[in-house]
PDB file of C-alpha atoms in Angstrom:
ATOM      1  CA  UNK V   1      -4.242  -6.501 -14.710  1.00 37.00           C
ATOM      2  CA  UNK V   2      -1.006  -4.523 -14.908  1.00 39.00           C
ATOM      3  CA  UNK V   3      -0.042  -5.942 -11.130  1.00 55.00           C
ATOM      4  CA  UNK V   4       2.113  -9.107 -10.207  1.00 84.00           C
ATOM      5  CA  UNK V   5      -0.518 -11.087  -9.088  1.00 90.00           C
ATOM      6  CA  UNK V   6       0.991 -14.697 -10.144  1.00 92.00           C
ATOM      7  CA  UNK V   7       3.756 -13.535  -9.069  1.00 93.00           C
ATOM      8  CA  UNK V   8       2.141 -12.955  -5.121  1.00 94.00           C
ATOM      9  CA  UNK V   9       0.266 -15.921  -5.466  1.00 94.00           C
ATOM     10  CA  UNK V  10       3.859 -18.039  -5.718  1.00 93.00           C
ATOM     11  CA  UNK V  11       5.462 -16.306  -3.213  1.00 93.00           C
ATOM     12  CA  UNK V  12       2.463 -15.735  -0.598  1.00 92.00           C
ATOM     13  CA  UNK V  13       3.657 -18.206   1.873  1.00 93.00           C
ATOM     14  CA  UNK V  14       7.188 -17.072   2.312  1.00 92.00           C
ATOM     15  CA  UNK V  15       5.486 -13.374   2.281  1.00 92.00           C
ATOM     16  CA  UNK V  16       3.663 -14.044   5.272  1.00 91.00           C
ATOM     17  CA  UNK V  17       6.463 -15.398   7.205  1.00 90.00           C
ATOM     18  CA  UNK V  18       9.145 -12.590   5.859  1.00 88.00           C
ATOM     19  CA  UNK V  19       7.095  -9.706   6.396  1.00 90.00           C
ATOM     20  CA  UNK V  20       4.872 -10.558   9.574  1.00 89.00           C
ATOM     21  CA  UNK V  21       4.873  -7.478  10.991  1.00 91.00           C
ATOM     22  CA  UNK V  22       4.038  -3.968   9.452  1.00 95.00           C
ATOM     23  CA  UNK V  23       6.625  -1.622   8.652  1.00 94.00           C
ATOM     24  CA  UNK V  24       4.552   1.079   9.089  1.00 97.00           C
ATOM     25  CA  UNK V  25       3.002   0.488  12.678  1.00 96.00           C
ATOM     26  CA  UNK V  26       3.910   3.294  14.010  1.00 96.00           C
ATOM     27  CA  UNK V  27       2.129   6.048  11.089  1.00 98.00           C
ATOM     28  CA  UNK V  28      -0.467   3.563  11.319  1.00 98.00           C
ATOM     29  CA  UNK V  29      -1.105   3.841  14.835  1.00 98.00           C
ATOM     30  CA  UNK V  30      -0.923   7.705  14.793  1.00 98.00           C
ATOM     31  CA  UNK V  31      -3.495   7.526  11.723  1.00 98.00           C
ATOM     32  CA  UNK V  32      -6.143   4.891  14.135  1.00 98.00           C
ATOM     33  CA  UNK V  33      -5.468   8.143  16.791  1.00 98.00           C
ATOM     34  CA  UNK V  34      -6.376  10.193  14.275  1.00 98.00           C
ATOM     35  CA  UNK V  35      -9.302   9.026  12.781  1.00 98.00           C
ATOM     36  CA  UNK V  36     -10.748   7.471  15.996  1.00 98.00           C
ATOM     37  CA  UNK V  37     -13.308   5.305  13.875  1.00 98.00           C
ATOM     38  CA  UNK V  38     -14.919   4.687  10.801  1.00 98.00           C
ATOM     39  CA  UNK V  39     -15.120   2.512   8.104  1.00 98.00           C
ATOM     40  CA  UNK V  40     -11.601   1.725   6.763  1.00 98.00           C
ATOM     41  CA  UNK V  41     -10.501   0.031   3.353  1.00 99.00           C
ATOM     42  CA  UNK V  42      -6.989  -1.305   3.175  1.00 98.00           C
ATOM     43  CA  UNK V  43      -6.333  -1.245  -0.469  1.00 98.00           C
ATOM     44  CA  UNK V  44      -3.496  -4.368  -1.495  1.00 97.00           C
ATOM     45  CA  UNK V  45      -3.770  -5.728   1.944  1.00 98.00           C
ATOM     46  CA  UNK V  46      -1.625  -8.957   1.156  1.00 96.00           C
ATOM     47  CA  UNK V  47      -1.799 -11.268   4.575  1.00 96.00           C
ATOM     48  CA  UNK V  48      -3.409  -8.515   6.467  1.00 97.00           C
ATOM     49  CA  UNK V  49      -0.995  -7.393   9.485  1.00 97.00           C
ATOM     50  CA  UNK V  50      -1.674  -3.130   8.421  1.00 98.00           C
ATOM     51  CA  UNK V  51      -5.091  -4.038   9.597  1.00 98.00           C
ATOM     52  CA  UNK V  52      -3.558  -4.425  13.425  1.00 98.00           C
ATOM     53  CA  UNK V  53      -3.580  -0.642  14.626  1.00 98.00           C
ATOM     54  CA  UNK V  54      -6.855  -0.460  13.629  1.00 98.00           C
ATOM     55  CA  UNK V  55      -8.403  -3.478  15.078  1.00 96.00           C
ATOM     56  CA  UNK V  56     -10.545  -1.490  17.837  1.00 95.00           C
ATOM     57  CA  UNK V  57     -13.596   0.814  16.196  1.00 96.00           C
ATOM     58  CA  UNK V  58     -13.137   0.771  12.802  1.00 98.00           C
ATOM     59  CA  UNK V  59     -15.396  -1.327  10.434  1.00 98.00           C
ATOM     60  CA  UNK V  60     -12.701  -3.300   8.261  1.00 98.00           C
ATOM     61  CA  UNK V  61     -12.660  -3.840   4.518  1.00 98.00           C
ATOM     62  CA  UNK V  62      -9.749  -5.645   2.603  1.00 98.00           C
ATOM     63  CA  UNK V  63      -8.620  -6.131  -1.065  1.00 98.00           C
ATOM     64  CA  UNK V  64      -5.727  -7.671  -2.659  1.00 97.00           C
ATOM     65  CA  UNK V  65      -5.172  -8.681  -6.137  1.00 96.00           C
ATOM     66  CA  UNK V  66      -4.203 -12.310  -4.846  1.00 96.00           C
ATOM     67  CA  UNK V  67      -6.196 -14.894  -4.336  1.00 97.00           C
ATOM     68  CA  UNK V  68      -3.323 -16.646  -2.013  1.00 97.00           C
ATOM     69  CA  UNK V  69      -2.837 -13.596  -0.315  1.00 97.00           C
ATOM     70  CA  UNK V  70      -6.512 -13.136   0.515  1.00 98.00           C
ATOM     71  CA  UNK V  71      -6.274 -16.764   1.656  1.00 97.00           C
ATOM     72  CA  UNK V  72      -3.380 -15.730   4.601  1.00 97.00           C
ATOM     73  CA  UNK V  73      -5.401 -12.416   5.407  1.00 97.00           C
ATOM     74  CA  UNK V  74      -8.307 -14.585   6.643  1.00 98.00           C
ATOM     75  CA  UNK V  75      -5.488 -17.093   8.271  1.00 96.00           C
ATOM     76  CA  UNK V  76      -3.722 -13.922   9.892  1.00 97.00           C
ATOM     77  CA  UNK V  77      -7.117 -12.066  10.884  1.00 97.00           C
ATOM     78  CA  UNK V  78      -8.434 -15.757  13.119  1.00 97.00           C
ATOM     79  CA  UNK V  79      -4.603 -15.366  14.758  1.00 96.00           C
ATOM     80  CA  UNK V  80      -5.230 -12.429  15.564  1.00 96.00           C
ATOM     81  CA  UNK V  81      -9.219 -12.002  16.436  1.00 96.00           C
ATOM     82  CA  UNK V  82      -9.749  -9.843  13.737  1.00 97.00           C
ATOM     83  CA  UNK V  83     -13.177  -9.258  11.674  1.00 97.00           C
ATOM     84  CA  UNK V  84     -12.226  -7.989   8.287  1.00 98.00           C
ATOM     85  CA  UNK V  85     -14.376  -8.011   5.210  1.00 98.00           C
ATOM     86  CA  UNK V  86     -11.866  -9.115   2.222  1.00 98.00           C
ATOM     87  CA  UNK V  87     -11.848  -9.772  -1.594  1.00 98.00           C
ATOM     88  CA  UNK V  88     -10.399 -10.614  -4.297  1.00 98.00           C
ATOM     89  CA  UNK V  89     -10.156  -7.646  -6.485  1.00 97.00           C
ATOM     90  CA  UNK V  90      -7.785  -5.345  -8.485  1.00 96.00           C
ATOM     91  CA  UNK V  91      -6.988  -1.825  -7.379  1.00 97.00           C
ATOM     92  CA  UNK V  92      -7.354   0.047 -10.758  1.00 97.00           C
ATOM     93  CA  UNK V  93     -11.004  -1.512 -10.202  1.00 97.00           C
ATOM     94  CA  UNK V  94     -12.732  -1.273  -6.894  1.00 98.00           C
ATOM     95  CA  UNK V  95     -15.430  -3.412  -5.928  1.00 98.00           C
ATOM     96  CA  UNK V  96     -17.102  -0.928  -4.135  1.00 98.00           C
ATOM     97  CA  UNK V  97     -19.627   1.855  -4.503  1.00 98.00           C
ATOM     98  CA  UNK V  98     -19.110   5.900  -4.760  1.00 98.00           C
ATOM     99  CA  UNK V  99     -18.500   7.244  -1.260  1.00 98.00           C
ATOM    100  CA  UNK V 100     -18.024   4.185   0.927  1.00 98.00           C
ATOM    101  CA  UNK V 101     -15.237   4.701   3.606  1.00 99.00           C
ATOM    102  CA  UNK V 102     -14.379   6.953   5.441  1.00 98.00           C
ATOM    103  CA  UNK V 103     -10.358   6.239   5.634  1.00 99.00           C
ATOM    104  CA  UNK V 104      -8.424   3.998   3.316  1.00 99.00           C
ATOM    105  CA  UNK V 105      -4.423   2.944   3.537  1.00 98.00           C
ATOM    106  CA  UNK V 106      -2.677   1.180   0.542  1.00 98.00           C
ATOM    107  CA  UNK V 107       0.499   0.097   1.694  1.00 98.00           C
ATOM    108  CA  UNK V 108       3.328  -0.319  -1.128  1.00 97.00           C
ATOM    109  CA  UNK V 109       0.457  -0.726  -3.898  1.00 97.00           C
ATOM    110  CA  UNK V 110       0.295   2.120  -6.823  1.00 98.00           C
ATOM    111  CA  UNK V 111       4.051   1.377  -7.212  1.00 97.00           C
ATOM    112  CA  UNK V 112       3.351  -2.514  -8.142  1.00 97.00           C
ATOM    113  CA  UNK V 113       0.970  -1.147 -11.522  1.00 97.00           C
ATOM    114  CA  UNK V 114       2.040  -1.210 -14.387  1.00 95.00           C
ATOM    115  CA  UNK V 115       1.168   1.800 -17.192  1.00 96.00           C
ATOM    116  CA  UNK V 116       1.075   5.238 -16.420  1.00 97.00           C
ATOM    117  CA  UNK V 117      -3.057   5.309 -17.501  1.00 97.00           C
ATOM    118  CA  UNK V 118      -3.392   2.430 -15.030  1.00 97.00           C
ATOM    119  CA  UNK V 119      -1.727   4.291 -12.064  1.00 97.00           C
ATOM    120  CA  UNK V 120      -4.116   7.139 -12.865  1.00 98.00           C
ATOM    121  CA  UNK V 121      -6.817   5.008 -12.944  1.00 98.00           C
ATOM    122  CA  UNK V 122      -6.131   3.350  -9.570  1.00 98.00           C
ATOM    123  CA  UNK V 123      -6.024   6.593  -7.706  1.00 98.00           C
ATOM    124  CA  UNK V 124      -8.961   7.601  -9.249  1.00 98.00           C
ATOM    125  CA  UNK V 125     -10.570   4.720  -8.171  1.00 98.00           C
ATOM    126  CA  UNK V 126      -8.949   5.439  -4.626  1.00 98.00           C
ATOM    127  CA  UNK V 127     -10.478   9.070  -4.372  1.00 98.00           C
ATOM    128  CA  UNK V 128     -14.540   7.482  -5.898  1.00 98.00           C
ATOM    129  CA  UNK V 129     -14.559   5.552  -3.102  1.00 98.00           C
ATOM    130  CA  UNK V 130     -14.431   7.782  -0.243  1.00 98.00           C
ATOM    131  CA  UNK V 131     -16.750   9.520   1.675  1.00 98.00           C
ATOM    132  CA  UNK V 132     -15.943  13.481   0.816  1.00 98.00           C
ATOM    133  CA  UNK V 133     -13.092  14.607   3.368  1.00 98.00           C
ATOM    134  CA  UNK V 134     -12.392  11.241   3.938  1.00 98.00           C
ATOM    135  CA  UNK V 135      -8.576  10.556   3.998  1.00 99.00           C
ATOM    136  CA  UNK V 136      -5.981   8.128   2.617  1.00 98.00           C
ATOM    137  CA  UNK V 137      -2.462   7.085   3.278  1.00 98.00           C
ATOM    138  CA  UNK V 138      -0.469   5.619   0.731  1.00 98.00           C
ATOM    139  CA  UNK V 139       3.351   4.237   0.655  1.00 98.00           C
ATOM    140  CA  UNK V 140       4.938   3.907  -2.448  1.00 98.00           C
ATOM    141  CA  UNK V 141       9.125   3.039  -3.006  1.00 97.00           C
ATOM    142  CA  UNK V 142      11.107   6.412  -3.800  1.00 97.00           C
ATOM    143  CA  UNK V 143      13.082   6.625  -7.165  1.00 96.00           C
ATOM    144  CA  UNK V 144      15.810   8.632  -5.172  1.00 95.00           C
ATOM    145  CA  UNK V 145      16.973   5.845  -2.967  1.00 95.00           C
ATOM    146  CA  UNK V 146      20.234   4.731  -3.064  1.00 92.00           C
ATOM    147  CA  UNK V 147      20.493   1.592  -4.490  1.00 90.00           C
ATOM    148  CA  UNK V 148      18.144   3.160  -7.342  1.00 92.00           C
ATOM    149  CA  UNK V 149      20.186   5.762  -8.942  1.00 90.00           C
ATOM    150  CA  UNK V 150      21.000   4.116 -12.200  1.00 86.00           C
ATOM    151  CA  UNK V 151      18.501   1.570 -12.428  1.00 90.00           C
ATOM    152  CA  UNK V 152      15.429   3.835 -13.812  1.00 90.00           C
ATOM    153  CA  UNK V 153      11.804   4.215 -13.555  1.00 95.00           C
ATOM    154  CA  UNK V 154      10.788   0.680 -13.534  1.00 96.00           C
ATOM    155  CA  UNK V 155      12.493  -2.600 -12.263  1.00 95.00           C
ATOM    156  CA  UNK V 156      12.088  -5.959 -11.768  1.00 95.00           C
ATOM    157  CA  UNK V 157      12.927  -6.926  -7.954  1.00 94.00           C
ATOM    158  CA  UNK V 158      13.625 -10.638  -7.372  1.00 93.00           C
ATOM    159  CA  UNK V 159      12.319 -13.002  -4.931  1.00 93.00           C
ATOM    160  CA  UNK V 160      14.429 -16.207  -4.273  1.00 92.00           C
ATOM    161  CA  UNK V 161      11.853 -19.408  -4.096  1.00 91.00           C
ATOM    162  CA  UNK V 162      13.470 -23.343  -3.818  1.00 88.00           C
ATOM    163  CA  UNK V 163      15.641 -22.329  -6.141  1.00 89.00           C
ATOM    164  CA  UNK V 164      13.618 -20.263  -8.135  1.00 92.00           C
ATOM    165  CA  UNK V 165      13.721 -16.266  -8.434  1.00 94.00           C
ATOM    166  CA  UNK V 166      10.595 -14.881  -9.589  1.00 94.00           C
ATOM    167  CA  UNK V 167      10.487 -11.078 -10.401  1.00 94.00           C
ATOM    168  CA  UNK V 168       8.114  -8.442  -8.643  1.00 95.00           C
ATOM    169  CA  UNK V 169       7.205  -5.236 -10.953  1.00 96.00           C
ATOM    170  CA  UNK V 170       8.077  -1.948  -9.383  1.00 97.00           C
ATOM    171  CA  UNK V 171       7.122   1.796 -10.587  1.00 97.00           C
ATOM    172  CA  UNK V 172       9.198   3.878  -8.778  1.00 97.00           C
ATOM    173  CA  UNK V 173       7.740   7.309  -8.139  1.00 97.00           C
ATOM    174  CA  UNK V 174       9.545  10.640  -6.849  1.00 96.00           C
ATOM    175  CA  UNK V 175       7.866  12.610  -3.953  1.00 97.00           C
ATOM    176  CA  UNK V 176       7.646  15.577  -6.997  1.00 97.00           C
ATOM    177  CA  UNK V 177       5.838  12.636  -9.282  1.00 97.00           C
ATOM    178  CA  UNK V 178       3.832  11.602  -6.878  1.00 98.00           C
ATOM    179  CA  UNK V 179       2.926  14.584  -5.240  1.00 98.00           C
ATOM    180  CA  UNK V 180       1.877  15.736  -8.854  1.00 98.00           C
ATOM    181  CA  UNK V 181      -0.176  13.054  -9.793  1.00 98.00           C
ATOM    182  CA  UNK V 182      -2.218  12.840  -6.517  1.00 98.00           C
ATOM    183  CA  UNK V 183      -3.493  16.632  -7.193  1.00 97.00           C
ATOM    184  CA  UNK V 184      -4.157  15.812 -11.059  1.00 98.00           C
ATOM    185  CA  UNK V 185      -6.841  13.191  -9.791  1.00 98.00           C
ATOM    186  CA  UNK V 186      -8.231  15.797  -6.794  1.00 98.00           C
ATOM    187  CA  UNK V 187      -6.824  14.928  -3.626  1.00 98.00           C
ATOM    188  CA  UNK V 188      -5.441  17.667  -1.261  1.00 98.00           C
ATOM    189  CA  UNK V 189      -2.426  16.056  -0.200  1.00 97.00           C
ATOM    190  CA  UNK V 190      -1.483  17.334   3.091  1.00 98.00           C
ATOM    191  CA  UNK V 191       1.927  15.840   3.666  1.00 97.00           C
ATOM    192  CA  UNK V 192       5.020  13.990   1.914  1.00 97.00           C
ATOM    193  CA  UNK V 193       7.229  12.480   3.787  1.00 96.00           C
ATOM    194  CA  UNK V 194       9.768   9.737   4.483  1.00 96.00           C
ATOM    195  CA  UNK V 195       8.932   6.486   6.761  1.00 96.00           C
ATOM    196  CA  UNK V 196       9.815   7.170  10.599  1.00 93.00           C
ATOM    197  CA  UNK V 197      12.312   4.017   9.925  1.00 91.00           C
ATOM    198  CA  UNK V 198      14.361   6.543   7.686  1.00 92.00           C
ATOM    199  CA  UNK V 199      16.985   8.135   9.796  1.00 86.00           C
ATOM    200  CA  UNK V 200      18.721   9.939   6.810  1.00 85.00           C
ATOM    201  CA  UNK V 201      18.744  13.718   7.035  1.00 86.00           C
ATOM    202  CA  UNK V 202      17.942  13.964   3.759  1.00 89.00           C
ATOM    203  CA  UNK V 203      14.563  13.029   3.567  1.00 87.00           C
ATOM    204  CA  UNK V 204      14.289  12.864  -0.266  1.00 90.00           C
ATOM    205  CA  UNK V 205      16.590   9.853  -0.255  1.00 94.00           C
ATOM    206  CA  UNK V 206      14.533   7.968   1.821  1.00 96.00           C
ATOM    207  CA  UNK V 207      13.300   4.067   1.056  1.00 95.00           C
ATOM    208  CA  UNK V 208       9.652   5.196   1.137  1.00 97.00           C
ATOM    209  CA  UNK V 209       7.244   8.035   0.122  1.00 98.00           C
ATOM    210  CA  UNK V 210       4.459   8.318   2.354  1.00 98.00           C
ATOM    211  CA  UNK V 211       1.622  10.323   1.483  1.00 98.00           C
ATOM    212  CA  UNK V 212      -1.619  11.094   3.486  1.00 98.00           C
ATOM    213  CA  UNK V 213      -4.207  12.696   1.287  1.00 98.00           C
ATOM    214  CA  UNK V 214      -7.648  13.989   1.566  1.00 98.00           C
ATOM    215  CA  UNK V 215     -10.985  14.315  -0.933  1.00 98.00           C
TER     216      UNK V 215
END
């Protein structure tokens, strides 16, 4: 599948307690402002908590590649009164038909495939399924953080489990790569930018690339 699904499905538990909270709440809230309403796919969704901002008017959808994920999105959507359409389903193949949403998000996805034909693949995906000038946001790990310098283009990030470390796949794109790609497929991207966590002043070092795009 080119993704670390095992992987996700072994760690899922200790995911949901490590990373309750979105690290993006705050672009996602200005994006629920933004868009108002509509129907909404959150592509990679893991245990669900990206679907919080937009918990009032929007219709929402949900994918992720695990199965023990999917099984903690519909745990984490009863916590929190949530009604959220979810599958099981890889991002470099969408369940979905042509046209179908009006918004999507895929938090710290494309960057977890592996292949460069997949990647293309994925975003092409991303762009058939929405409505035309529908709009996406998508969060992918910078190759220009430090930390990251002399590692390369692809790692392998560890996850510590009972005594275990299991290894998590990561692509890691530059805003120029990025940027790139996401106008070879057809979106209009209308910003780059860093996370609001990053409070570097040099924005091209930040942890994050976060891209909002349109069709």
């Amino acid at each position: 599948m080119g993704t670390n699904a095992t992987v996700f499905d072994e760690i899922a538990e200790s995911w949901y307690r490590v990373h309750h909270w979105s690290r993006f709440s705050h672009e996602l809230k200005e994006l629920s402002l933004r868009w108002q309403q509509g129907r909404l796919l959150n592509i990679g969704c893991a245990h669900g908590p990206d679907f919080l901002p937009f918990r009032e008017r929007f219709e929402l959808w949900g994918l992720d590649v695990s199965g023990q994920m999917i099984a903690l999105a519909k745990r984490y959507a009863a916590k929190f009164n949530l009604q959220v359409n979810l599958a099981i389903a890889d991002a470099i193949s969408l369940p979905y038909r042509d046209n179908s949403f009006d918004w999507a998000i895929a938090i710290a996805v494309y960057h977890h495939i592996r292949g460069e034909k997949e990647r293309y693949q994925a975003f092409l995906e991303l762009k058939r399924v929405l409505k035309p000038g529908g709009e996406a946001f998508i969060t992918a790990w910078n190759r220009w953080q430090p930390g990251f310098w002399l590692k390369g283009k692809e790692v392998n990030m560890p996850w510590r489990l009972r005594g275990r470390i299991l290894y998590r796949y990561y692509y890691l794109f530059s805003y120029a790569e990025l940027d790139r790609l996401l106008k070879q497929v057809g979106f209009t991207a209308l910003r780059l930018s860093p996370e609001k966590m990053h409070r570097s002043p040099f924005p091209l070092l930040s942890r994050n690339i976060c891209a909002l795009v349109k069709k």
